[in-house]
Amino acid sequence: MRPTLFWKVTTLVFLILFVGAIYFNGMPSFGSTTVDSDQAVETAVEFINQNMLMGLATAEVQDITEDQGMYKVDLIIVSDTMDYTEEFTSYITMDGKLLFPTAVDLTEFEATEEVVDEVVDEVVDEVIPTEIDYSGDPVLGNPDAPVTIIEYSDFECPYCSRAYWTMRLVEEDYTADQVKIVFKNYPLSFHSFAQKAAEASECAFDQDMFWEYHNLLFENQEALAVENLKQYAIDLGLDTETFDNCLDSGEKESEVEKDFNDGLAEGVTGTPAFFINGQSLVGAQPFESFAEIIDAELALAETTEEEEEEVVEEEEEVVEEEEEVIEEEEEATEEEETVVEGEVTGACETNDDCPSGSICFGDECIEIQN
């Protein structure tokens, strides 16, 4: 699985939460001193946001309860660069001095070599990159364009909306013969309208109006209820009866699920996520981030094309030389056949022994035929 920004953030949380214990002054005190839960949690969350997440994401408190003499805090991490959330639970001693990472149940754990090997095998399998299959997906641009951008997106995702306008800049700055864009649906479960919007886009794709419909959805992101989705079909002049039946029947659920599973196989955990000729670019990145990769890929493609042309030219030269050799051999063969078929005019050792119009061939003078 390819690393993503949020995976790094989440890993950072679990690693540094333990280090956070140092900030709260070492070992816990289970004495009678107790601080207010809101005060203890406020300090802990402030520490997490300022010193650990550092603007990449934000920790928010969902619930505070008492559990076995400690404050149990249910938190949610919200990424600020990609539309993704993650829940986890941490603990704070009731004196407010020590912050613990989330609890791990060790009651059924056995540290055996076989288990370790199995886990390692799973990790190795995940690292192997998979080839993204985009056959049957919407493609904007020349199918033979040297740069392919595969986009995993969610029509309800606000970060995807920002990325939508960035992709419009890509369309303006590069020709269809340079860059093609492939769209894959990746509706997130906590976006209530995203699934149906994704299905609706596939229904529009059936009528060759995917990109026009795609644009309307992102430009009207605040209105994605089913009645809105059907109205957009009317606005674009689609066959509304066919469109409505497609959307209401849920026949595109499997297509959306296929896109989603493709994303999971590529390590996508949030939206938007892009693969530019296989290079991962995660989140609502600025246009410059796309341009840097695209320009490098175009330069590489141009160099490769020139090298291929040189190879073709060299191969053509070799073929021409071979054809010349064949022609010369054929001419020599014809001359020999002509000589052999001529009339014998005498015996000889050299051409000087033969009469005019004959040559010495072997020990015989052979008349040259015109």
Short mmCIF file of C-alpha atoms in Angstrom, two decimals:
data_model
loop_
_atom_site.label_atom_id
_atom_site.label_comp_id
_atom_site.label_asym_id
_atom_site.label_seq_id
_atom_site.Cartn_x
_atom_site.Cartn_y
_atom_site.Cartn_z
CA MET A 1 0.00 0.00 0.00
CA ARG A 2 1.45 3.35 -0.97
CA PRO A 3 1.96 5.77 1.96
CA THR A 4 -0.44 8.68 2.08
CA LEU A 5 -0.31 11.89 4.02
CA PHE A 6 -3.01 10.81 6.40
CA TRP A 7 -1.36 7.47 7.09
CA LYS A 8 1.73 9.40 8.11
CA VAL A 9 -0.34 11.66 10.32
CA THR A 10 -2.14 8.74 11.95
CA THR A 11 1.15 6.92 12.54
CA LEU A 12 2.57 10.09 14.02
CA VAL A 13 -0.32 10.28 16.46
CA PHE A 14 0.28 6.82 17.86
CA LEU A 15 4.04 7.23 18.08
CA ILE A 16 4.14 10.66 19.61
CA LEU A 17 1.20 10.22 21.97
CA PHE A 18 3.50 8.04 24.00
CA VAL A 19 6.21 10.68 23.89
CA GLY A 20 3.55 13.07 25.08
CA ALA A 21 3.75 11.36 28.42
CA ILE A 22 7.06 13.13 28.99
CA TYR A 23 5.36 16.47 28.48
CA PHE A 24 2.88 15.57 31.20
CA ASN A 25 5.62 14.80 33.70
CA GLY A 26 6.45 11.17 33.76
CA MET A 27 4.71 8.42 35.69
CA PRO A 28 1.03 8.70 36.59
CA SER A 29 -0.06 9.57 40.07
CA PHE A 30 -2.95 7.49 41.30
CA GLY A 31 -3.33 9.49 44.50
CA SER A 32 -6.26 11.60 45.56
CA THR A 33 -5.33 14.64 43.44
CA THR A 34 -7.88 15.04 40.66
CA VAL A 35 -8.26 17.79 38.11
CA ASP A 36 -11.39 18.66 36.21
CA SER A 37 -11.81 16.40 33.14
CA ASP A 38 -12.42 19.33 30.79
CA GLN A 39 -9.22 21.00 31.98
CA ALA A 40 -7.13 17.83 31.55
CA VAL A 41 -8.57 17.04 28.13
CA GLU A 42 -8.21 20.63 26.90
CA THR A 43 -4.50 20.58 27.74
CA ALA A 44 -4.00 17.19 26.07
CA VAL A 45 -5.83 18.14 22.87
CA GLU A 46 -3.98 21.45 22.67
CA PHE A 47 -0.70 19.55 22.95
CA ILE A 48 -1.73 17.07 20.25
CA ASN A 49 -2.77 19.80 17.80
CA GLN A 50 0.16 22.15 18.36
CA ASN A 51 3.05 19.74 18.78
CA MET A 52 2.03 16.61 16.91
CA LEU A 53 -0.39 17.38 14.09
CA MET A 54 1.12 20.82 13.43
CA GLY A 55 -1.58 21.98 11.05
CA LEU A 56 -1.72 18.79 8.98
CA ALA A 57 -4.86 17.69 10.82
CA THR A 58 -6.95 18.60 13.85
CA ALA A 59 -7.94 16.51 16.88
CA GLU A 60 -11.46 17.09 18.18
CA VAL A 61 -13.07 15.70 21.34
CA GLN A 62 -16.12 13.50 20.82
CA ASP A 63 -16.72 12.19 24.35
CA ILE A 64 -15.16 12.11 27.85
CA THR A 65 -15.89 9.37 30.38
CA GLU A 66 -14.23 7.85 33.47
CA ASP A 67 -12.81 4.37 33.02
CA GLN A 68 -10.85 2.45 35.68
CA GLY A 69 -9.63 5.55 37.43
CA MET A 70 -8.65 7.44 34.27
CA TYR A 71 -10.27 9.84 31.85
CA LYS A 72 -11.21 8.04 28.66
CA VAL A 73 -11.24 10.49 25.72
CA ASP A 74 -12.80 9.61 22.36
CA LEU A 75 -11.11 11.75 19.70
CA ILE A 76 -11.53 12.22 15.99
CA ILE A 77 -8.67 13.29 13.71
CA VAL A 78 -9.78 15.42 10.77
CA SER A 79 -7.22 15.93 8.00
CA ASP A 80 -6.80 19.49 6.79
CA THR A 81 -5.34 18.54 3.41
CA MET A 82 -7.60 15.70 2.35
CA ASP A 83 -11.18 14.80 3.20
CA TYR A 84 -10.56 12.02 5.70
CA THR A 85 -11.29 11.31 9.35
CA GLU A 86 -10.06 8.73 11.83
CA GLU A 87 -11.35 7.91 15.31
CA PHE A 88 -9.26 6.69 18.23
CA THR A 89 -9.34 6.66 22.02
CA SER A 90 -6.70 7.87 24.43
CA TYR A 91 -6.47 8.04 28.25
CA ILE A 92 -5.39 10.74 30.69
CA THR A 93 -4.63 10.20 34.36
CA MET A 94 -7.12 11.97 36.57
CA ASP A 95 -4.38 14.21 37.95
CA GLY A 96 -3.86 15.48 34.38
CA LYS A 97 -0.16 14.61 34.33
CA LEU A 98 0.07 11.68 31.93
CA LEU A 99 -1.37 11.05 28.48
CA PHE A 100 -1.64 7.44 27.27
CA PRO A 101 -2.11 6.27 23.68
CA THR A 102 -5.08 4.13 22.79
CA ALA A 103 -5.48 0.91 24.73
CA VAL A 104 -4.47 -2.40 23.11
CA ASP A 105 -6.06 -5.69 24.18
CA LEU A 106 -3.22 -8.15 24.83
CA THR A 107 -5.31 -10.95 26.35
CA GLU A 108 -5.35 -13.05 23.18
CA PHE A 109 -1.90 -12.11 21.89
CA GLU A 110 0.76 -14.81 21.44
CA ALA A 111 4.22 -13.76 20.29
CA THR A 112 4.97 -16.69 17.99
CA GLU A 113 7.34 -16.74 15.05
CA GLU A 114 4.61 -18.00 12.73
CA VAL A 115 2.38 -15.01 13.48
CA VAL A 116 5.24 -12.61 12.83
CA ASP A 117 6.05 -14.28 9.51
CA GLU A 118 2.41 -14.10 8.47
CA VAL A 119 2.21 -10.39 9.24
CA VAL A 120 5.47 -9.70 7.39
CA ASP A 121 4.17 -11.56 4.34
CA GLU A 122 1.02 -9.46 4.37
CA VAL A 123 3.00 -6.23 4.51
CA VAL A 124 5.28 -7.31 1.67
CA ASP A 125 2.25 -8.15 -0.44
CA GLU A 126 0.80 -4.69 0.17
CA VAL A 127 3.92 -2.89 -1.01
CA ILE A 128 3.78 -4.44 -4.48
CA PRO A 129 2.21 -1.78 -6.75
CA THR A 130 -0.74 -2.81 -8.86
CA GLU A 131 -1.52 -1.66 -12.38
CA ILE A 132 -4.62 0.52 -12.42
CA ASP A 133 -7.26 -0.75 -14.83
CA TYR A 134 -9.18 2.18 -16.27
CA SER A 135 -10.75 0.41 -19.21
CA GLY A 136 -14.40 1.43 -19.35
CA ASP A 137 -13.81 4.55 -17.23
CA PRO A 138 -14.42 8.13 -18.42
CA VAL A 139 -11.35 9.54 -20.20
CA LEU A 140 -10.88 13.20 -21.10
CA GLY A 141 -8.21 13.70 -23.75
CA ASN A 142 -6.39 11.65 -26.37
CA PRO A 143 -6.21 8.00 -25.29
CA ASP A 144 -2.62 7.97 -26.66
CA ALA A 145 -1.51 11.04 -24.67
CA PRO A 146 1.87 10.39 -22.97
CA VAL A 147 0.67 11.59 -19.54
CA THR A 148 -2.21 9.87 -17.76
CA ILE A 149 -3.81 11.38 -14.64
CA ILE A 150 -6.03 8.95 -12.77
CA GLU A 151 -8.24 10.78 -10.29
CA TYR A 152 -10.11 9.20 -7.37
CA SER A 153 -12.72 11.66 -6.20
CA ASP A 154 -15.93 12.22 -4.25
CA PHE A 155 -18.55 14.68 -5.56
CA GLU A 156 -19.49 15.78 -2.02
CA CYS A 157 -15.91 16.20 -0.80
CA PRO A 158 -14.98 19.90 -0.35
CA TYR A 159 -11.30 19.18 -1.02
CA CYS A 160 -12.31 17.43 -4.25
CA SER A 161 -14.16 20.58 -5.25
CA ARG A 162 -10.93 22.55 -4.89
CA ALA A 163 -9.09 19.89 -6.87
CA TYR A 164 -11.78 20.12 -9.58
CA TRP A 165 -10.79 23.72 -10.33
CA THR A 166 -7.12 22.73 -10.32
CA MET A 167 -7.85 20.06 -12.91
CA ARG A 168 -9.60 22.68 -15.03
CA LEU A 169 -6.31 24.60 -15.03
CA VAL A 170 -4.55 21.44 -16.18
CA GLU A 171 -7.04 21.18 -19.05
CA GLU A 172 -6.32 24.80 -20.02
CA ASP A 173 -2.50 24.60 -19.81
CA TYR A 174 -2.00 21.25 -21.55
CA THR A 175 -3.44 19.92 -24.77
CA ALA A 176 -5.54 16.79 -25.06
CA ASP A 177 -2.64 15.21 -26.95
CA GLN A 178 -0.34 15.79 -23.96
CA VAL A 179 -2.50 14.82 -20.97
CA LYS A 180 -5.53 12.62 -20.52
CA ILE A 181 -7.59 12.51 -17.33
CA VAL A 182 -9.28 9.35 -16.08
CA PHE A 183 -11.99 9.69 -13.43
CA LYS A 184 -12.78 7.05 -10.82
CA ASN A 185 -15.51 7.35 -8.21
CA TYR A 186 -14.44 7.06 -4.58
CA PRO A 187 -17.49 8.08 -2.47
CA LEU A 188 -16.68 8.27 1.24
CA SER A 189 -19.14 6.64 3.61
CA PHE A 190 -19.65 9.73 5.80
CA HIS A 191 -20.84 11.78 2.81
CA SER A 192 -24.55 11.01 2.62
CA PHE A 193 -25.03 12.18 -1.00
CA ALA A 194 -21.75 10.96 -2.48
CA GLN A 195 -22.82 7.41 -3.40
CA LYS A 196 -25.88 8.41 -5.41
CA ALA A 197 -23.98 11.27 -7.04
CA ALA A 198 -21.34 8.78 -8.15
CA GLU A 199 -24.00 6.45 -9.56
CA ALA A 200 -25.66 9.38 -11.34
CA SER A 201 -22.36 10.28 -13.02
CA GLU A 202 -22.10 6.71 -14.32
CA CYS A 203 -25.66 6.95 -15.67
CA ALA A 204 -24.65 10.15 -17.50
CA PHE A 205 -21.59 8.34 -18.81
CA ASP A 206 -23.89 5.82 -20.49
CA GLN A 207 -25.28 8.73 -22.53
CA ASP A 208 -21.80 10.13 -23.37
CA MET A 209 -22.29 13.13 -21.08
CA PHE A 210 -20.09 12.20 -18.15
CA TRP A 211 -17.77 15.21 -18.13
CA GLU A 212 -20.59 17.74 -18.58
CA TYR A 213 -22.49 16.09 -15.72
CA HIS A 214 -19.30 15.81 -13.64
CA ASN A 215 -18.78 19.57 -13.98
CA LEU A 216 -22.33 20.35 -12.87
CA LEU A 217 -21.98 18.20 -9.75
CA PHE A 218 -18.78 19.90 -8.58
CA GLU A 219 -20.10 23.35 -9.41
CA ASN A 220 -23.32 22.66 -7.47
CA GLN A 221 -21.86 20.64 -4.64
CA GLU A 222 -24.34 21.98 -2.10
CA ALA A 223 -27.25 20.40 -4.01
CA LEU A 224 -26.69 16.67 -4.52
CA ALA A 225 -30.01 15.16 -3.43
CA VAL A 226 -31.62 12.69 -5.85
CA GLU A 227 -34.06 15.31 -7.14
CA ASN A 228 -31.10 17.59 -7.91
CA LEU A 229 -29.27 14.79 -9.69
CA LYS A 230 -32.31 14.20 -11.91
CA GLN A 231 -32.70 17.92 -12.61
CA TYR A 232 -29.11 18.13 -13.84
CA ALA A 233 -29.92 15.37 -16.32
CA ILE A 234 -32.83 17.48 -17.59
CA ASP A 235 -30.60 20.56 -17.81
CA LEU A 236 -28.11 18.66 -19.98
CA GLY A 237 -30.82 17.30 -22.26
CA LEU A 238 -30.30 13.65 -21.35
CA ASP A 239 -32.91 10.98 -21.94
CA THR A 240 -34.48 11.49 -18.53
CA GLU A 241 -36.55 8.31 -18.49
CA THR A 242 -33.44 6.21 -19.13
CA PHE A 243 -31.41 8.27 -16.66
CA ASP A 244 -34.02 8.07 -13.88
CA ASN A 245 -34.44 4.31 -14.31
CA CYS A 246 -30.66 3.89 -14.20
CA LEU A 247 -30.36 5.96 -11.01
CA ASP A 248 -33.40 4.55 -9.20
CA SER A 249 -32.54 0.92 -9.96
CA GLY A 250 -29.08 1.13 -8.39
CA GLU A 251 -27.61 -0.64 -11.40
CA LYS A 252 -24.42 1.44 -11.17
CA GLU A 253 -23.62 0.43 -7.59
CA SER A 254 -21.30 -2.33 -8.84
CA GLU A 255 -19.43 0.05 -11.16
CA VAL A 256 -18.88 2.53 -8.33
CA GLU A 257 -17.80 -0.31 -6.05
CA LYS A 258 -15.28 -1.46 -8.67
CA ASP A 259 -13.74 2.03 -8.77
CA PHE A 260 -13.63 2.12 -4.99
CA ASN A 261 -11.94 -1.28 -4.78
CA ASP A 262 -9.40 -0.20 -7.41
CA GLY A 263 -8.60 2.73 -5.16
CA LEU A 264 -8.19 0.53 -2.10
CA ALA A 265 -5.81 -1.69 -4.06
CA GLU A 266 -3.74 1.40 -4.88
CA GLY A 267 -3.61 2.53 -1.25
CA VAL A 268 -6.20 5.30 -1.54
CA THR A 269 -7.63 6.16 1.89
CA GLY A 270 -9.18 9.55 1.22
CA THR A 271 -10.05 12.01 -1.49
CA PRO A 272 -8.92 13.49 -3.72
CA ALA A 273 -6.11 11.16 -4.75
CA PHE A 274 -4.23 11.27 -8.05
CA PHE A 275 -1.79 9.03 -9.92
CA ILE A 276 0.19 10.81 -12.64
CA ASN A 277 1.85 8.15 -14.77
CA GLY A 278 1.86 6.07 -11.60
CA GLN A 279 3.21 8.80 -9.30
CA SER A 280 0.96 9.44 -6.31
CA LEU A 281 -0.25 12.95 -5.49
CA VAL A 282 -2.62 13.14 -2.53
CA GLY A 283 -4.98 15.90 -1.46
CA ALA A 284 -6.07 19.25 -2.87
CA GLN A 285 -2.61 20.15 -4.13
CA PRO A 286 -1.87 23.41 -6.00
CA PHE A 287 -1.58 23.49 -9.77
CA GLU A 288 2.22 23.82 -9.50
CA SER A 289 2.46 20.35 -7.92
CA PHE A 290 0.68 18.83 -10.91
CA ALA A 291 2.65 20.88 -13.44
CA GLU A 292 5.98 19.79 -11.99
CA ILE A 293 5.21 16.11 -12.50
CA ILE A 294 3.46 16.60 -15.86
CA ASP A 295 6.32 18.64 -17.32
CA ALA A 296 8.86 16.05 -16.21
CA GLU A 297 6.81 13.24 -17.76
CA LEU A 298 6.36 15.15 -21.02
CA ALA A 299 10.11 15.82 -21.22
CA LEU A 300 10.78 12.13 -20.61
CA ALA A 301 8.25 11.14 -23.26
CA GLU A 302 9.83 13.54 -25.78
CA THR A 303 13.31 12.15 -25.10
CA THR A 304 12.02 8.60 -25.43
CA GLU A 305 10.26 9.46 -28.71
CA GLU A 306 13.46 10.96 -30.15
CA GLU A 307 15.42 7.88 -29.14
CA GLU A 308 12.81 5.63 -30.72
CA GLU A 309 12.94 7.67 -33.94
CA GLU A 310 16.72 7.31 -34.03
CA VAL A 311 16.39 3.56 -33.58
CA VAL A 312 13.83 3.40 -36.39
CA GLU A 313 16.13 5.40 -38.69
CA GLU A 314 19.06 3.11 -37.92
CA GLU A 315 16.91 0.05 -38.59
CA GLU A 316 15.77 1.55 -41.90
CA GLU A 317 19.40 2.20 -42.89
CA VAL A 318 20.30 -1.40 -42.08
CA VAL A 319 17.38 -2.63 -44.19
CA GLU A 320 18.47 -0.43 -47.09
CA GLU A 321 22.03 -1.77 -46.87
CA GLU A 322 20.76 -5.34 -46.79
CA GLU A 323 18.59 -4.66 -49.84
CA GLU A 324 21.61 -3.22 -51.72
CA VAL A 325 23.65 -6.32 -50.90
CA ILE A 326 20.82 -8.54 -52.10
CA GLU A 327 20.58 -6.57 -55.38
CA GLU A 328 24.33 -6.87 -55.94
CA GLU A 329 24.20 -10.60 -55.29
CA GLU A 330 21.28 -10.97 -57.69
CA GLU A 331 23.16 -9.03 -60.39
CA ALA A 332 26.26 -11.19 -59.92
CA THR A 333 24.13 -14.32 -60.15
CA GLU A 334 22.54 -13.09 -63.36
CA GLU A 335 26.01 -12.40 -64.87
CA GLU A 336 27.20 -15.89 -63.92
CA GLU A 337 24.11 -17.46 -65.43
CA THR A 338 24.64 -15.43 -68.61
CA VAL A 339 28.29 -16.52 -68.81
CA VAL A 340 27.53 -20.17 -68.25
CA GLU A 341 24.82 -20.20 -70.95
CA GLY A 342 27.22 -18.70 -73.62
CA GLU A 343 28.76 -20.65 -76.55
CA VAL A 344 32.19 -22.24 -76.04
CA THR A 345 34.64 -20.64 -78.44
CA GLY A 346 37.86 -22.37 -77.44
CA ALA A 347 40.22 -23.45 -74.66
CA CYS A 348 42.04 -20.98 -72.44
CA GLU A 349 44.08 -20.31 -69.39
CA THR A 350 43.50 -16.53 -69.33
CA ASN A 351 41.21 -14.07 -71.09
CA ASP A 352 44.02 -13.27 -73.49
CA ASP A 353 43.68 -16.76 -74.93
CA CYS A 354 40.04 -16.10 -75.90
CA PRO A 355 38.76 -14.37 -79.05
CA SER A 356 37.08 -10.98 -78.87
CA GLY A 357 33.65 -11.16 -77.24
CA SER A 358 34.60 -14.16 -75.05
CA ILE A 359 36.00 -14.59 -71.55
CA CYS A 360 37.96 -17.36 -69.93
CA PHE A 361 35.69 -19.32 -67.65
CA GLY A 362 37.46 -22.27 -66.07
CA ASP A 363 39.50 -23.65 -69.00
CA GLU A 364 37.01 -22.68 -71.70
CA CYS A 365 36.39 -19.51 -73.66
CA ILE A 366 32.74 -18.61 -73.30
CA GLU A 367 31.07 -16.15 -75.63
CA ILE A 368 29.48 -13.24 -73.79
CA GLN A 369 25.81 -12.89 -74.66
CA ASN A 370 24.28 -9.40 -74.74
#
